[in-house]
Short mmCIF file of C-alpha atoms in Angstrom, two decimals:
data_model
loop_
_atom_site.label_atom_id
_atom_site.label_comp_id
_atom_site.label_asym_id
_atom_site.label_seq_id
_atom_site.Cartn_x
_atom_site.Cartn_y
_atom_site.Cartn_z
CA UNK A 1 119.89 103.15 95.44
CA UNK A 2 117.26 105.53 94.10
CA UNK A 3 114.80 104.40 91.42
CA UNK A 4 113.53 106.37 88.41
CA UNK A 5 111.01 105.10 85.83
CA UNK A 6 110.94 106.47 82.28
CA UNK A 7 107.24 106.71 81.37
CA UNK A 8 107.14 109.29 78.59
CA UNK A 9 107.33 107.17 75.44
CA UNK A 10 104.71 106.74 72.71
CA UNK A 11 105.01 103.02 71.88
CA UNK A 12 104.16 103.59 68.23
CA UNK A 13 105.04 100.00 67.22
CA UNK A 14 102.09 98.80 69.32
CA UNK A 15 99.52 100.89 67.45
CA UNK A 16 96.49 100.71 67.36
CA UNK A 17 96.38 99.93 71.10
CA UNK A 18 99.16 102.39 71.91
CA UNK A 19 98.36 106.00 71.01
CA UNK A 20 100.27 109.24 71.49
CA UNK A 21 97.95 110.43 74.26
CA UNK A 22 97.53 106.98 75.86
CA UNK A 23 100.68 104.94 75.16
CA UNK A 24 101.55 101.33 75.86
CA UNK A 25 102.97 101.85 79.37
CA UNK A 26 99.49 102.89 80.54
CA UNK A 27 97.78 99.86 78.97
CA UNK A 28 97.15 96.40 80.44
CA UNK A 29 98.83 94.04 77.97
CA UNK A 30 100.06 91.15 80.14
CA UNK A 31 97.49 91.00 82.95
CA UNK A 32 95.15 93.14 85.02
CA UNK A 33 97.67 95.89 85.69
CA UNK A 34 99.29 98.28 83.24
CA UNK A 35 102.94 97.90 82.24
CA UNK A 36 103.79 100.94 84.39
CA UNK A 37 102.07 99.45 87.44
CA UNK A 38 103.83 96.11 86.91
CA UNK A 39 107.18 97.92 86.68
CA UNK A 40 106.54 99.76 89.94
CA UNK A 41 105.58 96.53 91.72
CA UNK A 42 108.79 94.90 90.47
CA UNK A 43 110.96 97.76 91.76
CA UNK A 44 109.60 97.91 95.32
CA UNK A 45 112.17 95.48 96.82
CA UNK A 46 114.99 97.70 95.47
CA UNK A 47 113.84 101.10 96.74
CA UNK A 48 112.88 102.85 99.95
CA UNK A 49 109.24 103.20 98.83
CA UNK A 50 110.13 106.44 97.02
CA UNK A 51 109.95 106.24 93.20
CA UNK A 52 110.48 109.01 90.65
CA UNK A 53 108.24 108.79 87.58
CA UNK A 54 109.38 110.75 84.53
CA UNK A 55 106.55 111.47 82.10
CA UNK A 56 105.24 114.23 79.84
CA UNK A 57 102.70 116.97 80.50
CA UNK A 58 100.13 115.43 78.14
CA UNK A 59 99.98 112.26 80.30
CA UNK A 60 99.80 114.00 83.70
CA UNK A 61 96.22 113.02 84.60
CA UNK A 62 96.68 109.46 83.37
CA UNK A 63 99.90 109.00 85.34
CA UNK A 64 98.30 110.33 88.52
CA UNK A 65 95.31 108.01 88.08
CA UNK A 66 97.52 104.97 87.44
CA UNK A 67 99.70 105.68 90.46
CA UNK A 68 96.80 106.41 92.80
CA UNK A 69 95.04 103.19 91.82
CA UNK A 70 98.07 100.91 92.14
CA UNK A 71 96.95 99.79 95.60
CA UNK A 72 100.01 100.30 97.84
CA UNK A 73 99.70 103.37 100.07
CA UNK A 74 103.28 102.93 101.33
CA UNK A 75 104.72 104.12 98.02
CA UNK A 76 105.53 107.81 97.69
CA UNK A 77 105.73 109.04 94.11
CA UNK A 78 107.29 112.12 92.63
CA UNK A 79 106.21 112.85 89.08
CA UNK A 80 108.67 114.83 86.97
CA UNK A 81 107.00 116.09 83.80
CA UNK A 82 108.75 116.95 80.55
CA UNK A 83 106.99 119.50 78.30
CA UNK A 84 107.60 117.24 75.30
CA UNK A 85 108.89 113.70 74.73
CA UNK A 86 112.50 114.14 73.59
CA UNK A 87 113.75 110.55 73.86
CA UNK A 88 115.75 109.10 76.74
CA UNK A 89 118.81 111.39 76.71
CA UNK A 90 116.84 114.49 77.71
CA UNK A 91 114.76 112.50 80.20
CA UNK A 92 117.82 110.95 81.86
CA UNK A 93 119.61 114.30 82.13
CA UNK A 94 116.47 115.98 83.47
CA UNK A 95 115.83 113.35 86.16
CA UNK A 96 119.50 113.19 87.22
CA UNK A 97 119.72 116.96 87.64
CA UNK A 98 116.42 116.89 89.54
CA UNK A 99 117.65 114.23 91.98
CA UNK A 100 121.00 115.97 92.38
CA UNK A 101 119.12 119.14 93.37
CA UNK A 102 117.32 117.01 95.98
CA UNK A 103 120.69 116.09 97.46
CA UNK A 104 120.81 112.52 96.08
CA UNK A 105 124.33 111.08 95.90
CA UNK A 106 123.47 107.36 95.76
CA UNK A 107 123.38 105.45 92.45
CA UNK A 108 120.20 105.87 90.43
CA UNK A 109 118.55 102.86 88.78
CA UNK A 110 116.84 104.10 85.60
CA UNK A 111 114.35 101.71 83.97
CA UNK A 112 111.71 102.01 81.22
CA UNK A 113 108.08 101.68 82.29
CA UNK A 114 107.10 99.19 79.60
CA UNK A 115 109.37 96.13 79.91
CA UNK A 116 108.58 92.63 81.08
CA UNK A 117 111.02 90.79 83.35
CA UNK A 118 110.69 87.22 84.59
CA UNK A 119 113.01 85.63 87.18
CA UNK A 120 112.79 88.76 89.30
CA UNK A 121 115.21 87.44 91.93
CA UNK A 122 117.90 87.32 89.24
CA UNK A 123 117.01 90.89 88.27
CA UNK A 124 117.49 92.01 91.87
CA UNK A 125 120.91 90.31 92.00
CA UNK A 126 122.02 92.08 88.81
CA UNK A 127 120.75 95.42 90.16
CA UNK A 128 122.80 94.97 93.33
CA UNK A 129 125.89 94.11 91.25
CA UNK A 130 125.26 97.18 89.09
CA UNK A 131 125.00 99.34 92.22
CA UNK A 132 128.48 98.22 93.30
CA UNK A 133 129.91 99.12 89.89
CA UNK A 134 128.15 102.48 89.89
CA UNK A 135 129.66 103.24 93.30
CA UNK A 136 133.09 102.75 91.67
CA UNK A 137 132.31 105.44 89.09
CA UNK A 138 130.98 103.43 86.16
CA UNK A 139 127.90 104.13 84.05
CA UNK A 140 126.33 100.69 84.01
CA UNK A 141 123.89 99.04 81.63
CA UNK A 142 122.22 95.64 81.88
CA UNK A 143 123.14 93.35 78.97
CA UNK A 144 120.84 90.61 77.63
CA UNK A 145 122.04 87.57 75.66
CA UNK A 146 120.51 87.93 72.14
CA UNK A 147 118.01 85.27 71.12
CA UNK A 148 117.61 86.43 67.51
CA UNK A 149 118.99 89.07 65.11
CA UNK A 150 117.06 92.19 66.10
CA UNK A 151 117.43 95.59 64.46
CA UNK A 152 115.37 97.19 67.24
CA UNK A 153 117.93 96.90 70.04
CA UNK A 154 121.36 98.37 70.67
CA UNK A 155 124.28 95.92 70.79
CA UNK A 156 127.14 95.97 73.29
CA UNK A 157 130.51 94.32 72.76
CA UNK A 158 131.99 93.21 76.07
CA UNK A 159 135.55 94.31 76.78
CA UNK A 160 137.81 93.28 79.64
CA UNK A 161 136.32 92.13 82.93
CA UNK A 162 136.33 94.72 85.71
CA UNK A 163 138.31 93.41 88.67
CA UNK A 164 136.27 92.25 91.64
CA UNK A 165 132.93 92.46 89.84
CA UNK A 166 130.59 90.63 87.48
CA UNK A 167 130.78 93.48 84.98
CA UNK A 168 132.82 94.20 81.86
CA UNK A 169 134.04 97.38 80.28
CA UNK A 170 132.14 98.30 77.12
CA UNK A 171 134.41 97.85 74.11
CA UNK A 172 131.81 98.92 71.54
CA UNK A 173 128.25 100.18 71.62
CA UNK A 174 126.11 100.24 68.48
CA UNK A 175 122.53 101.51 68.49
CA UNK A 176 120.09 99.54 66.28
CA UNK A 177 122.36 98.08 63.56
CA UNK A 178 121.36 96.81 60.13
CA UNK A 179 119.96 93.28 59.85
CA UNK A 180 123.20 92.05 58.29
CA UNK A 181 125.28 93.37 61.19
CA UNK A 182 122.77 92.05 63.75
CA UNK A 183 123.07 88.56 62.23
CA UNK A 184 126.84 88.83 62.55
CA UNK A 185 126.66 90.00 66.17
CA UNK A 186 124.55 87.09 67.44
CA UNK A 187 127.22 84.68 66.23
CA UNK A 188 129.66 86.28 68.70
CA UNK A 189 129.02 85.40 72.37
CA UNK A 190 130.65 88.65 73.47
CA UNK A 191 127.79 90.73 72.04
CA UNK A 192 124.79 91.54 74.23
CA UNK A 193 121.56 93.42 73.71
CA UNK A 194 121.30 96.72 75.53
CA UNK A 195 118.21 96.43 77.74
CA UNK A 196 117.76 100.19 78.18
CA UNK A 197 118.19 99.86 81.97
CA UNK A 198 121.00 101.87 83.53
CA UNK A 199 122.67 102.68 86.85
CA UNK A 200 124.87 105.69 87.61
CA UNK A 201 125.80 108.11 90.35
CA UNK A 202 124.53 111.64 89.66
CA UNK A 203 127.97 113.25 89.86
CA UNK A 204 129.46 110.70 87.42
CA UNK A 205 126.69 110.93 84.81
CA UNK A 206 126.50 114.73 84.96
CA UNK A 207 130.26 115.06 84.69
CA UNK A 208 130.23 112.94 81.53
CA UNK A 209 127.37 114.91 79.98
CA UNK A 210 129.19 118.17 80.72
CA UNK A 211 132.30 116.78 79.01
CA UNK A 212 130.47 115.36 75.99
CA UNK A 213 127.66 117.88 75.47
CA UNK A 214 128.03 120.99 77.61
CA UNK A 215 125.40 122.94 75.62
CA UNK A 216 122.60 120.48 76.36
CA UNK A 217 123.74 120.16 79.97
CA UNK A 218 123.47 123.93 80.45
CA UNK A 219 120.05 124.11 78.80
CA UNK A 220 118.56 121.45 81.09
CA UNK A 221 120.35 122.82 84.15
CA UNK A 222 118.79 126.23 83.50
CA UNK A 223 115.34 124.68 84.10
CA UNK A 224 116.28 124.45 87.78
CA UNK A 225 117.83 127.92 88.05
CA UNK A 226 115.44 130.36 89.73
CA UNK A 227 117.70 133.35 89.09
CA UNK A 228 116.69 133.67 85.46
CA UNK A 229 113.44 133.82 83.58
CA UNK A 230 113.01 130.62 81.64
CA UNK A 231 110.61 129.12 79.13
CA UNK A 232 110.59 125.34 79.75
CA UNK A 233 108.74 124.53 76.53
CA UNK A 234 111.12 126.59 74.41
CA UNK A 235 114.18 125.12 76.13
CA UNK A 236 112.92 121.54 75.91
CA UNK A 237 111.91 121.80 72.26
CA UNK A 238 115.52 122.79 71.45
CA UNK A 239 117.02 119.67 73.06
CA UNK A 240 118.32 116.85 70.85
CA UNK A 241 115.80 114.02 70.52
CA UNK A 242 118.19 111.07 70.80
CA UNK A 243 118.56 108.06 73.11
CA UNK A 244 120.96 108.23 76.05
CA UNK A 245 122.74 105.29 74.43
CA UNK A 246 123.88 107.44 71.49
CA UNK A 247 124.47 110.62 73.46
CA UNK A 248 126.48 109.11 76.32
CA UNK A 249 127.03 105.34 76.26
CA UNK A 250 128.59 105.20 72.77
CA UNK A 251 131.04 107.99 73.64
CA UNK A 252 131.86 107.46 77.30
CA UNK A 253 134.97 105.69 78.60
CA UNK A 254 133.11 104.90 81.83
CA UNK A 255 130.60 102.48 80.32
CA UNK A 256 130.21 99.05 81.89
CA UNK A 257 127.86 96.15 81.18
CA UNK A 258 126.66 93.31 83.40
CA UNK A 259 125.47 90.20 81.54
CA UNK A 260 122.00 89.39 82.88
CA UNK A 261 120.41 85.96 83.13
CA UNK A 262 116.80 86.99 83.72
CA UNK A 263 114.16 86.63 81.00
CA UNK A 264 113.43 90.00 79.45
CA UNK A 265 111.33 91.61 76.73
CA UNK A 266 110.87 95.26 75.89
CA UNK A 267 107.34 94.44 74.61
CA UNK A 268 108.14 96.84 71.80
CA UNK A 269 106.13 95.20 69.03
CA UNK A 270 103.26 92.81 68.39
CA UNK A 271 105.80 90.15 67.47
CA UNK A 272 107.49 90.48 70.87
CA UNK A 273 104.09 90.20 72.58
CA UNK A 274 103.39 87.03 70.59
CA UNK A 275 106.76 85.62 71.60
CA UNK A 276 106.15 85.97 75.36
CA UNK A 277 102.43 85.10 75.39
CA UNK A 278 100.95 81.71 76.23
CA UNK A 279 99.90 79.88 73.08
CA UNK A 280 97.26 77.21 72.45
CA UNK A 281 97.95 73.87 70.77
CA UNK A 282 97.80 75.52 67.33
CA UNK A 283 100.32 78.19 68.28
CA UNK A 284 97.68 80.94 68.45
CA UNK A 285 97.49 83.78 70.96
CA UNK A 286 93.97 85.16 71.41
CA UNK A 287 92.78 88.01 73.63
CA UNK A 288 89.20 89.21 73.98
CA UNK A 289 86.12 87.88 72.19
CA UNK A 290 87.91 85.82 69.53
CA UNK A 291 86.90 82.67 67.62
CA UNK A 292 89.81 81.12 65.71
CA UNK A 293 88.93 78.27 63.32
CA UNK A 294 91.69 76.34 61.54
CA UNK A 295 94.15 79.12 62.42
CA UNK A 296 97.84 78.54 63.12
CA UNK A 297 100.60 80.57 64.75
CA UNK A 298 98.58 83.78 64.72
CA UNK A 299 98.05 86.66 67.15
CA UNK A 300 94.43 87.86 67.43
CA UNK A 301 93.43 90.67 69.79
CA UNK A 302 89.98 92.26 70.13
CA UNK A 303 89.11 95.05 72.56
CA UNK A 304 85.35 94.69 72.11
CA UNK A 305 83.75 93.28 68.99
CA UNK A 306 83.60 89.58 68.21
CA UNK A 307 86.56 88.67 66.00
CA UNK A 308 86.36 85.51 63.86
CA UNK A 309 89.43 84.20 62.06
CA UNK A 310 89.27 81.32 59.57
CA UNK A 311 92.26 79.50 58.08
CA UNK A 312 94.76 82.20 59.10
CA UNK A 313 98.46 81.47 59.46
CA UNK A 314 101.30 83.64 60.82
CA UNK A 315 99.14 86.75 61.01
CA UNK A 316 98.72 89.56 63.53
CA UNK A 317 95.19 90.99 63.78
CA UNK A 318 94.39 93.72 66.32
CA UNK A 319 90.96 95.37 66.61
CA UNK A 320 90.98 98.56 68.71
CA UNK A 321 87.35 99.55 67.97
CA UNK A 322 88.17 102.56 65.77
CA UNK A 323 91.09 100.98 63.91
CA UNK A 324 92.16 97.49 62.78
CA UNK A 325 95.72 96.32 62.17
CA UNK A 326 96.46 93.29 59.98
CA UNK A 327 100.04 92.28 59.18
CA UNK A 328 102.26 89.24 58.79
CA UNK A 329 104.07 87.96 61.84
CA UNK A 330 107.66 89.12 61.52
CA UNK A 331 106.63 92.45 59.95
CA UNK A 332 105.30 94.29 63.00
CA UNK A 333 108.37 96.56 63.11
CA UNK A 334 106.74 98.41 60.20
CA UNK A 335 103.74 99.37 62.36
CA UNK A 336 105.71 102.47 63.36
CA UNK A 337 105.73 103.52 59.69
CA UNK A 338 101.93 103.27 59.63
CA UNK A 339 101.70 105.27 62.85
CA UNK A 340 103.98 107.99 61.45
CA UNK A 341 101.95 108.15 58.22
CA UNK A 342 98.68 108.51 60.17
CA UNK A 343 100.20 111.22 62.33
CA UNK A 344 101.43 113.11 59.27
CA UNK A 345 97.92 112.93 57.81
CA UNK A 346 96.51 114.39 61.02
CA UNK A 347 94.43 111.29 61.74
CA UNK A 348 93.16 111.28 65.31
CA UNK A 349 93.53 107.48 65.38
CA UNK A 350 97.25 108.09 65.96
CA UNK A 351 96.53 110.35 68.90
CA UNK A 352 93.69 109.10 71.04
CA UNK A 353 91.31 106.18 71.59
CA UNK A 354 87.54 106.31 71.40
CA UNK A 355 87.56 105.44 75.11
CA UNK A 356 89.70 107.73 77.27
CA UNK A 357 90.50 106.87 80.90
CA UNK A 358 90.73 109.52 83.59
CA UNK A 359 91.16 109.53 87.37
CA UNK A 360 87.41 110.17 87.69
CA UNK A 361 86.30 107.38 85.31
CA UNK A 362 86.17 107.18 81.52
CA UNK A 363 84.45 108.54 78.43
CA UNK A 364 83.75 106.89 75.09
CA UNK A 365 83.21 108.73 71.82
CA UNK A 366 79.91 107.52 70.34
CA UNK A 367 79.35 109.83 67.38
CA UNK A 368 80.74 112.95 65.77
CA UNK A 369 79.73 115.45 63.11
CA UNK A 370 80.95 118.80 61.77
CA UNK A 371 79.73 120.72 64.82
CA UNK A 372 79.03 118.09 67.46
CA UNK A 373 80.55 115.25 69.48
CA UNK A 374 78.65 112.74 71.63
CA UNK A 375 80.34 110.94 74.53
CA UNK A 376 79.14 108.35 77.01
CA UNK A 377 80.72 109.25 80.36
CA UNK A 378 81.24 106.94 83.34
CA UNK A 379 81.75 108.91 86.57
CA UNK A 380 83.00 106.76 89.44
CA UNK A 381 81.56 107.01 92.99
CA UNK A 382 83.03 109.80 95.14
CA UNK A 383 84.80 111.32 92.12
CA UNK A 384 84.36 114.68 90.42
CA UNK A 385 85.27 116.44 87.19
CA UNK A 386 87.00 119.65 88.23
CA UNK A 387 85.52 123.15 87.94
CA UNK A 388 86.12 124.38 84.39
CA UNK A 389 84.64 126.21 81.42
CA UNK A 390 84.87 126.10 77.63
CA UNK A 391 84.88 129.16 75.38
CA UNK A 392 84.05 127.50 72.05
CA UNK A 393 81.49 124.83 72.90
CA UNK A 394 78.33 124.27 74.87
CA UNK A 395 77.63 120.96 76.60
CA UNK A 396 74.34 119.18 77.19
CA UNK A 397 74.37 116.46 79.85
CA UNK A 398 71.71 113.75 80.04
CA UNK A 399 71.84 111.48 83.11
CA UNK A 400 71.46 107.84 82.04
CA UNK A 401 71.92 106.20 85.46
CA UNK A 402 72.95 107.07 88.99
CA UNK A 403 72.83 110.47 90.68
CA UNK A 404 75.17 113.46 90.28
CA UNK A 405 75.62 116.91 91.76
CA UNK A 406 76.18 119.63 89.18
CA UNK A 407 77.50 123.10 89.87
CA UNK A 408 76.64 125.59 87.13
CA UNK A 409 77.69 129.22 87.36
CA UNK A 410 77.93 128.97 91.16
CA UNK A 411 74.57 127.22 91.69
CA UNK A 412 74.39 123.55 92.75
CA UNK A 413 71.70 120.94 92.20
CA UNK A 414 71.17 117.16 92.18
CA UNK A 415 70.24 115.36 88.98
CA UNK A 416 68.99 111.78 88.46
CA UNK A 417 68.23 109.36 85.64
CA UNK A 418 66.33 111.10 82.85
CA UNK A 419 67.33 114.62 83.92
CA UNK A 420 69.29 116.92 81.61
CA UNK A 421 71.10 120.23 81.86
CA UNK A 422 72.58 122.64 79.31
CA UNK A 423 75.98 124.23 80.00
CA UNK A 424 76.38 127.30 77.73
CA UNK A 425 79.75 128.48 76.46
CA UNK A 426 82.03 130.26 78.96
CA UNK A 427 79.97 129.03 81.93
CA UNK A 428 81.87 127.66 84.97
CA UNK A 429 80.70 124.14 85.80
CA UNK A 430 81.59 121.05 87.79
CA UNK A 431 80.03 117.61 88.13
CA UNK A 432 80.53 115.14 90.99
CA UNK A 433 79.18 111.74 91.98
CA UNK A 434 78.36 111.67 95.72
CA UNK A 435 76.70 108.24 95.49
CA UNK A 436 77.83 104.65 95.99
CA UNK A 437 77.43 103.51 92.38
CA UNK A 438 78.87 104.82 89.12
CA UNK A 439 76.86 107.38 87.16
CA UNK A 440 76.48 107.22 83.38
CA UNK A 441 76.00 110.43 81.45
CA UNK A 442 75.42 111.25 77.79
CA UNK A 443 77.53 114.34 77.05
CA UNK A 444 76.86 116.30 73.86
CA UNK A 445 79.35 118.94 72.69
CA UNK A 446 78.22 121.59 70.21
CA UNK A 447 80.34 124.35 68.69
CA UNK A 448 82.72 125.38 65.93
CA UNK A 449 85.86 124.20 67.78
CA UNK A 450 85.65 120.81 69.47
CA UNK A 451 89.16 120.01 70.70
CA UNK A 452 90.22 118.82 74.16
CA UNK A 453 92.39 121.90 74.71
CA UNK A 454 89.31 124.17 74.84
CA UNK A 455 89.25 124.01 78.63
CA UNK A 456 90.06 126.51 81.35
CA UNK A 457 90.35 125.07 84.87
CA UNK A 458 89.14 127.41 87.58
#
């Protein structure tokens, strides 16, 4: 089988940690590695060390950094970038057409980048069973026995068993029902959650999409046609933004489901994180510098500052430096509404963190005014920030520690602690760290337009 990982989501229900430009799959929530890195590690026994990562253009640098730092040089990655996030239907069609163009005929295992799976040996068994069904021409999904009435998952009603397999035909597929219907479904043992993991052969999936939605099929196919001029952004922005479940699984007669016995969570909300986390004797989950006094059954997460909770019960408190979330446990599904409201208001807290991670290190926003921004930059050893220039801002760099080499308008020089250099507007420049320790730099932007897109790489 071939393996593809969907890594283009936003994870808005995990705001304020998950942001549009640095979403949950890139964050370490359950250990030292990010959810994407954990997913890749889990998939290695199922693939031939070749993994396709499907992301979006805005996350390109972050994806490359995460993959390069995952620590296994045997793995060969292909990154397929969508111009915009358009939900899983567009992503699945895009990746399947891409692999078909590469000559792939084997079943494709498609998994989200941000799930948690325990009992991995059981997962591998289910994947092998799904591969056999996909070889027979089915579009297979992995079903999970519901543990509570969730309105955040799709529900699958098992039909008749498929001869010679552990799978069942899909009798009914309903995407994210009302709470009343969800309560009804969990009383019926034939209903399963849809895990969002799929297996299909390229020819089978593409044939179904052509039958069900020929217009979208042709639009995405045209992205691979060199005979015509094409505008990927224009084409992609016109695609329907719907899940593959609604576009294909609900309508197809080829759907099959395999009931799965492994422990699973989509880590889609703070409540789901609380559910899978290790709790202390009072039922609390604490992460970071947290002091909980007389607190019960609460989730407290701090990324930096000391957090003190007193006499709290059934609360979720998340401090992400520039934003704080407080809500009742059981209400975290409404965090998406807060995220959408912030985005509509144009608040940058929905878009980006104060600290931004890059392949060369990181930078933290310290202060901002009408015509200036101040960042503290950490440049890792043997890394460089690529040659570029900015048309609307000047930059002043003050070296706080370490040693760097700076190229300015074609001239190079070494700079050490206490040195500073001014980079005027529209001046080509590059900075690198040739040393053995990280360099820290105070970077001051000044100008009338201070957005990240004011950059021209040279």
